[in-house]
Coordinates of C-alpha atoms in Angstrom, one line a residue:
X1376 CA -19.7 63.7 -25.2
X1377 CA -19.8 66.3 -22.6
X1378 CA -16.9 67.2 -20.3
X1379 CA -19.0 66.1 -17.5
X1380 CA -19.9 62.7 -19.0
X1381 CA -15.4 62.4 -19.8
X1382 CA -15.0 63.3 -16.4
X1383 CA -17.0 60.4 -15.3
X1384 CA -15.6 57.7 -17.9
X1385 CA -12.3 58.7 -16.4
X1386 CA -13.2 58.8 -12.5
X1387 CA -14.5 54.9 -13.9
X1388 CA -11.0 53.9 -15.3
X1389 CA -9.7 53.5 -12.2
X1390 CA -12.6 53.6 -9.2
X1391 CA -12.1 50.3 -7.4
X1392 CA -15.0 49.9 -5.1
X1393 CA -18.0 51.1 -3.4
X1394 CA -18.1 52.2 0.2
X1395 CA -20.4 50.6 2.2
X1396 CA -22.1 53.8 2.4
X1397 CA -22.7 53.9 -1.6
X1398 CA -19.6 56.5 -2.2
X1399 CA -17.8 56.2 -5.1
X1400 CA -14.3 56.7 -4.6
X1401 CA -11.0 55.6 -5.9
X1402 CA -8.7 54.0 -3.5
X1403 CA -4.9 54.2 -3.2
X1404 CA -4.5 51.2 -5.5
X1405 CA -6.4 53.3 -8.3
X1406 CA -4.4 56.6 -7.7
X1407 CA -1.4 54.6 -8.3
X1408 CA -3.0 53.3 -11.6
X1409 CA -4.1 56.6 -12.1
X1410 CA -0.4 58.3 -11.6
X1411 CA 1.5 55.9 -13.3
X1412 CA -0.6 56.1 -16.7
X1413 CA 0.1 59.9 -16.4
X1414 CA 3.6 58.9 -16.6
X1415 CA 4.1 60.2 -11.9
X1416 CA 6.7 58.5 -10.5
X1417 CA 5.3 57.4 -7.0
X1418 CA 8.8 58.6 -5.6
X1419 CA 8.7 62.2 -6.8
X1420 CA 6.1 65.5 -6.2
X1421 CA 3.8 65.0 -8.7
X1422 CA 1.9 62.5 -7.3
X1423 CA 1.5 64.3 -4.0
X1424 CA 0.3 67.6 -5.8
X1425 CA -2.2 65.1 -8.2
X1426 CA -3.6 64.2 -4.5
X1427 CA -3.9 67.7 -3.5
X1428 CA -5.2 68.9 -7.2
X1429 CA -8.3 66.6 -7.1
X1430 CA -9.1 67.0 -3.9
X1431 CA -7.9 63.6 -2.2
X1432 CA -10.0 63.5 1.8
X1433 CA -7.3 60.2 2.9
X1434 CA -3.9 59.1 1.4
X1435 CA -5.0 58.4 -2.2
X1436 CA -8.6 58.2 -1.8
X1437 CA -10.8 60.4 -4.1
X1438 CA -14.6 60.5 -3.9
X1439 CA -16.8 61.0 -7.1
X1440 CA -17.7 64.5 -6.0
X1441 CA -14.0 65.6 -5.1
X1442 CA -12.8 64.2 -8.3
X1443 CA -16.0 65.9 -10.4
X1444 CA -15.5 69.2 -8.8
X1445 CA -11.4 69.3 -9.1
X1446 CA -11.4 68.2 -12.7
X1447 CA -14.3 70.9 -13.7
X1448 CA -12.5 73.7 -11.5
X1449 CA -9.4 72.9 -13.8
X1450 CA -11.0 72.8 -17.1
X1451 CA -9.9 68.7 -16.9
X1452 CA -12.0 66.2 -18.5
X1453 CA -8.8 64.0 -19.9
X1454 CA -5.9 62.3 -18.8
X1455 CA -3.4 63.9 -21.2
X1456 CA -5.2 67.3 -19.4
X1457 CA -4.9 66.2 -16.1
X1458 CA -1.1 65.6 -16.9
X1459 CA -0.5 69.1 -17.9
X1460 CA -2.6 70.8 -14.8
X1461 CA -0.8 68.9 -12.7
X1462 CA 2.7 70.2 -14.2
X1463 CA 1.6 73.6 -14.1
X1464 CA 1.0 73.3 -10.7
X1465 CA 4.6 71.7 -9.5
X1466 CA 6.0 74.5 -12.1
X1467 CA 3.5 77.3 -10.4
X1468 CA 4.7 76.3 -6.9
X1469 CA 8.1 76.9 -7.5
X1470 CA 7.8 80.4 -7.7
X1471 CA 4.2 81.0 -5.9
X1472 CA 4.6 80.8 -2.4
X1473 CA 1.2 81.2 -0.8
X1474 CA 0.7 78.0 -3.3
X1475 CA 3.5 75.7 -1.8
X1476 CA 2.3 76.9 1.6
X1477 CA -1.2 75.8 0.9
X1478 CA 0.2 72.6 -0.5
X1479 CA 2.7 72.2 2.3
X1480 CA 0.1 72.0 4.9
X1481 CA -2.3 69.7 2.9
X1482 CA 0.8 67.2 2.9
X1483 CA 1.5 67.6 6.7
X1484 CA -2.2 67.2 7.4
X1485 CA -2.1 63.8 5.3
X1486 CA 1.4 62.5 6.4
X1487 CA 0.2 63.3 10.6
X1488 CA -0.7 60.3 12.7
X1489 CA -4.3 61.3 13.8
X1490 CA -5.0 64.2 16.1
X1491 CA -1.4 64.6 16.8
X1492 CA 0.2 68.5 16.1
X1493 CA 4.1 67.2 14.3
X1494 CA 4.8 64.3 12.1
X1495 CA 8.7 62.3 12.4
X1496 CA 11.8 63.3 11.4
X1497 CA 11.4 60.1 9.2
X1498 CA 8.4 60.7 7.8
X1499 CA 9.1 64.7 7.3
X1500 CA 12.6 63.9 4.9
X1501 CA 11.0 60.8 2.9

């Protein structure tokens, strides 16, 4: 099986629904599935950077092409795979700081109430 064709068995694993557009995308429910069989506790980092690693457009929602194009541009066709990326990244960041900056403002941009330019204290230290 190709690492196109894995890609897609896993993107089916845990899509939920179907837009009413016809988009393909795994909702927050999913992602949670997703980062607790890789072993994420929702509480910690590695979730977040899973979010920004494939290439999430809302809170935990990843399209079919986001996901496609993430996994291929990491060499990813496999949960144990994805698992690993994704702890190279939190590793990577720690010492990469153009990386934590990009991933920092991927984070504010999903944690900001709509148009709005600063999130809450609240929401800044959870």
């Amino acid at each position: 099986m190709s690492a196109g064709n894995l890609r897609e068995k896993l993107f089916a694993q845990y899509q939920d629904f179907e837009r009413t557009d016809g988009s393909s995308v795994i909702s927050p429910e999913g992602f949670e599935r997703l980062s607790n069989d890789l072993g994420f506790d929702m509480a910690k980092i590695e979730p977040l950077v899973l979010m920004w690693k494939v290439g999430c457009t809302e809170l935990g929602t990843v399209s079919y092409a986001s996901w496609q194009d993430s996994l291929a541009a990491m060499n990813v066709s496999s949960t144990s795979q994805l698992r690993k990326a994704t702890d190279e990244a939190v590793k990577q960041m720690a010492t990469d700081a153009q990386m934590y900056k990009t991933f920092y403002r991927r984070m504010f941009d999903y944690l900001k109430p709509g148009k709005q330019k600063t999130i809450s204290a609240e929401a800044s230290i959870s």
